[in-house]
Amino acid sequence: MAKLTIKDLILKGRKVLVRVDFNVPLEKGVITNDNRITAALPTIEYILEQGGRAILFSHLGRVKEKADKAGKSLAPVAKVLSEKLGKEVIFIPETRGKKLEAAIDALYDGEILLVENTRFEDINGKKESKNDPELGRYWASLGDDLFINDAFGTAHRAHASNVGISANVKQAAAGFLLENEINYIQEAVDYPTRPFVAILGGSKVSDKIGVIENLLKKADKVIIGGGMTYTFYKAQGVEIGASLVEEDKLDLAKDLMAKAEDKLILPIDSKEANAFAGYTEIKDTKAEAVDPGFLGLDIGPKSIAKFTEEIKGAKTVIWNGPMGVFENPDFQAGTIGVMDAIIAQIGVKSIIGGGDSAAAAINLGRADKFSWISTGGGASMELLEGKVLPGLQALTDK
Ligand code: AMP
């Protein structure tokens, strides 16, 4: 990586500012999924082991006005983090001021402090989200000229707590999570070991235009599945019954197919049902066409076989988006089939780029079989689109 990373820094005895992603789901003050806290542990533990004094910043949810603050405090996160680390986490329910400054100055080597939700600064003029220069300078002043950004999930945003702090310290470096995300995803896209196969699914073409366009340039094959399929079918004049379609994206689908030539691979059959929910009939189509009144809700068995063949021998695979409505066991076979084809390849670098495919791999029991599962939805999509992430760009060059 061209940027400084945590291992390049001398941390002992220094106040180290760290941006983590603790944007966890909360229900009535209880954290329902603490994966993001777990993902930040290697960086935090390393700082503490090295004798640094860790000062953590994170946002939690969206905060536009005072009323939004309710239920958005990071206090429950401090408690869970403390349990995971097996040591006290000093939580300061402020984002600035004397109390915070005094608590930071009182830290000993190997101690850890968590600052309140950075987005509480958004109440008066979106200071955090608009990267207010004064706020970035102020937060930077709380440390010893060192900043570690480990919040991959917000690296596609230029906020005061990532880009703002980076601009005001001598050394701004990537933490382990951010470094891993970049090493896996960006390197797979830019310097893939070939053959490089991209598999894109999910509901809509419109969400993935940038990703499809970029990966058509970079990958050897781009396999399409999921609800997107039917917009491509309709653009070719194939009957799609009542399947999901984006009428305003038909021309775009045509363009993409023309540009892609034989790189773009579409399903050759579907599993169809006569309703999305409460269906009374469910069957495989004979070929591409979906029967009138039916919806294609998964790729069919012939497509699974075809995709398995196309994936054979791949050395790099990036997968984003399920092949069907995987939340329903009747329409999981396509997603499972493709996952199994990916993980069966010997020596493959297999990457799940965010969101629903990560949920599919976890729920369908295959998460530990992949080389890397991205923790960031928006940020990983932007990397797949070939965009530069401001949170990464702002770090100090090596
Ligand atoms: P995305 O967030 O774009 O990755 O889309 C994921 C969603 O797409 C999941 O909730 C799936 O249920 C849905 N999906 C996948 N295939 C289809 C399909 N053929 N028709 C409708 N929805 C689909």
mmCIF file of N, CA and C and ligand atoms in Angstrom, residues 201-204 207-208 226-227 230 244 276 296-298 320-327 356-357, ligand 1:
data_model
loop_
_atom_site.group_PDB
_atom_site.id
_atom_site.type_symbol
_atom_site.label_atom_id
_atom_site.label_comp_id
_atom_site.label_asym_id
_atom_site.label_seq_id
_atom_site.Cartn_x
_atom_site.Cartn_y
_atom_site.Cartn_z
ATOM 1 N N GLY A 201 -24.903 -9.692 -8.715
ATOM 2 C CA GLY A 201 -26.325 -9.997 -8.628
ATOM 3 C C GLY A 201 -27.032 -8.897 -7.876
ATOM 4 N N GLY A 202 -28.095 -9.281 -7.178
ATOM 5 C CA GLY A 202 -28.876 -8.272 -6.449
ATOM 6 C C GLY A 202 -30.074 -7.842 -7.259
ATOM 7 N N SER A 203 -30.754 -6.833 -6.751
ATOM 8 C CA SER A 203 -32.048 -6.543 -7.364
ATOM 9 C C SER A 203 -31.963 -5.668 -8.608
ATOM 10 N N LYS A 204 -31.173 -4.596 -8.547
ATOM 11 C CA LYS A 204 -31.301 -3.590 -9.616
ATOM 12 C C LYS A 204 -30.014 -3.313 -10.385
ATOM 13 N N ASP A 207 -28.390 0.253 -9.363
ATOM 14 C CA ASP A 207 -27.467 0.348 -8.223
ATOM 15 C C ASP A 207 -26.045 -0.016 -8.622
ATOM 16 N N LYS A 208 -25.889 -0.763 -9.708
ATOM 17 C CA LYS A 208 -24.581 -1.366 -9.974
ATOM 18 C C LYS A 208 -23.972 -0.946 -11.315
ATOM 19 N N GLY A 226 -29.485 -12.620 -10.390
ATOM 20 C CA GLY A 226 -30.410 -11.828 -9.559
ATOM 21 C C GLY A 226 -31.447 -11.096 -10.396
ATOM 22 N N GLY A 227 -32.100 -10.139 -9.749
ATOM 23 C CA GLY A 227 -33.180 -9.402 -10.399
ATOM 24 C C GLY A 227 -32.723 -8.587 -11.607
ATOM 25 N N TYR A 230 -33.361 -9.575 -15.578
ATOM 26 C CA TYR A 230 -34.552 -9.414 -16.412
ATOM 27 C C TYR A 230 -34.549 -8.101 -17.172
ATOM 28 N N LEU A 244 -38.977 -8.604 -12.063
ATOM 29 C CA LEU A 244 -38.470 -7.258 -11.789
ATOM 30 C C LEU A 244 -37.805 -6.691 -13.041
ATOM 31 N N PHE A 276 -44.541 -13.173 -5.782
ATOM 32 C CA PHE A 276 -43.305 -12.983 -5.016
ATOM 33 C C PHE A 276 -43.438 -13.672 -3.657
ATOM 34 N N GLY A 296 -39.268 -14.391 -12.307
ATOM 35 C CA GLY A 296 -38.010 -15.109 -12.111
ATOM 36 C C GLY A 296 -37.425 -14.675 -10.770
ATOM 37 N N LEU A 297 -37.269 -15.643 -9.858
ATOM 38 C CA LEU A 297 -36.815 -15.264 -8.510
ATOM 39 C C LEU A 297 -35.480 -15.893 -8.134
ATOM 40 N N ASP A 298 -34.939 -16.707 -9.022
ATOM 41 C CA ASP A 298 -33.593 -17.258 -8.800
ATOM 42 C C ASP A 298 -33.088 -17.723 -10.163
ATOM 43 N N ASN A 320 -20.551 -9.792 -5.762
ATOM 44 C CA ASN A 320 -21.380 -8.773 -5.120
ATOM 45 C C ASN A 320 -22.829 -8.952 -5.567
ATOM 46 N N GLY A 321 -23.679 -9.358 -4.634
ATOM 47 C CA GLY A 321 -25.117 -9.456 -4.926
ATOM 48 C C GLY A 321 -25.578 -10.887 -5.134
ATOM 49 N N PRO A 322 -26.636 -11.288 -4.428
ATOM 50 C CA PRO A 322 -27.143 -12.661 -4.532
ATOM 51 C C PRO A 322 -27.748 -12.975 -5.912
ATOM 52 N N MET A 323 -27.787 -14.256 -6.240
ATOM 53 C CA MET A 323 -28.301 -14.704 -7.543
ATOM 54 C C MET A 323 -29.830 -14.751 -7.576
ATOM 55 N N GLY A 324 -30.437 -14.716 -6.391
ATOM 56 C CA GLY A 324 -31.894 -14.770 -6.323
ATOM 57 C C GLY A 324 -32.365 -14.244 -4.983
ATOM 58 N N VAL A 325 -33.645 -14.457 -4.704
ATOM 59 C CA VAL A 325 -34.220 -13.987 -3.441
ATOM 60 C C VAL A 325 -33.791 -14.978 -2.349
ATOM 61 N N PHE A 326 -32.521 -14.858 -1.948
ATOM 62 C CA PHE A 326 -31.900 -15.878 -1.085
ATOM 63 C C PHE A 326 -32.507 -15.927 0.311
ATOM 64 N N GLU A 327 -33.242 -14.861 0.695
ATOM 65 C CA GLU A 327 -33.865 -14.846 2.028
ATOM 66 C C GLU A 327 -34.920 -15.950 2.126
ATOM 67 N N ASP A 356 -25.465 -7.469 0.935
ATOM 68 C CA ASP A 356 -26.315 -8.649 0.988
ATOM 69 C C ASP A 356 -25.616 -9.966 0.708
ATOM 70 N N SER A 357 -24.554 -9.926 -0.086
ATOM 71 C CA SER A 357 -23.861 -11.196 -0.360
ATOM 72 C C SER A 357 -23.125 -11.654 0.883
HETATM 73 P P1 AMP B 1 -28.741 -5.761 -3.583
HETATM 74 O O1 AMP B 1 -28.967 -5.046 -2.294
HETATM 75 O O2 AMP B 1 -28.877 -4.915 -4.806
HETATM 76 O O3 AMP B 1 -27.479 -6.585 -3.578
HETATM 77 O O4 AMP B 1 -29.959 -6.751 -3.732
HETATM 78 C C1 AMP B 1 -30.198 -7.780 -2.831
HETATM 79 C C2 AMP B 1 -31.635 -8.144 -2.926
HETATM 80 O O5 AMP B 1 -31.951 -8.545 -4.236
HETATM 81 C C3 AMP B 1 -31.987 -9.318 -2.027
HETATM 82 O O6 AMP B 1 -32.835 -8.863 -1.011
HETATM 83 C C4 AMP B 1 -32.678 -10.298 -2.958
HETATM 84 O O7 AMP B 1 -33.840 -10.850 -2.415
HETATM 85 C C5 AMP B 1 -33.021 -9.436 -4.164
HETATM 86 N N1 AMP B 1 -33.138 -10.223 -5.386
HETATM 87 C C6 AMP B 1 -32.264 -11.087 -5.898
HETATM 88 N N2 AMP B 1 -32.741 -11.668 -7.004
HETATM 89 C C7 AMP B 1 -33.977 -11.175 -7.205
HETATM 90 C C8 AMP B 1 -34.988 -11.395 -8.187
HETATM 91 N N3 AMP B 1 -34.805 -12.268 -9.191
HETATM 92 N N4 AMP B 1 -36.138 -10.690 -8.075
HETATM 93 C C9 AMP B 1 -36.314 -9.818 -7.064
HETATM 94 N N5 AMP B 1 -35.411 -9.565 -6.118
HETATM 95 C C10 AMP B 1 -34.242 -10.226 -6.177
#
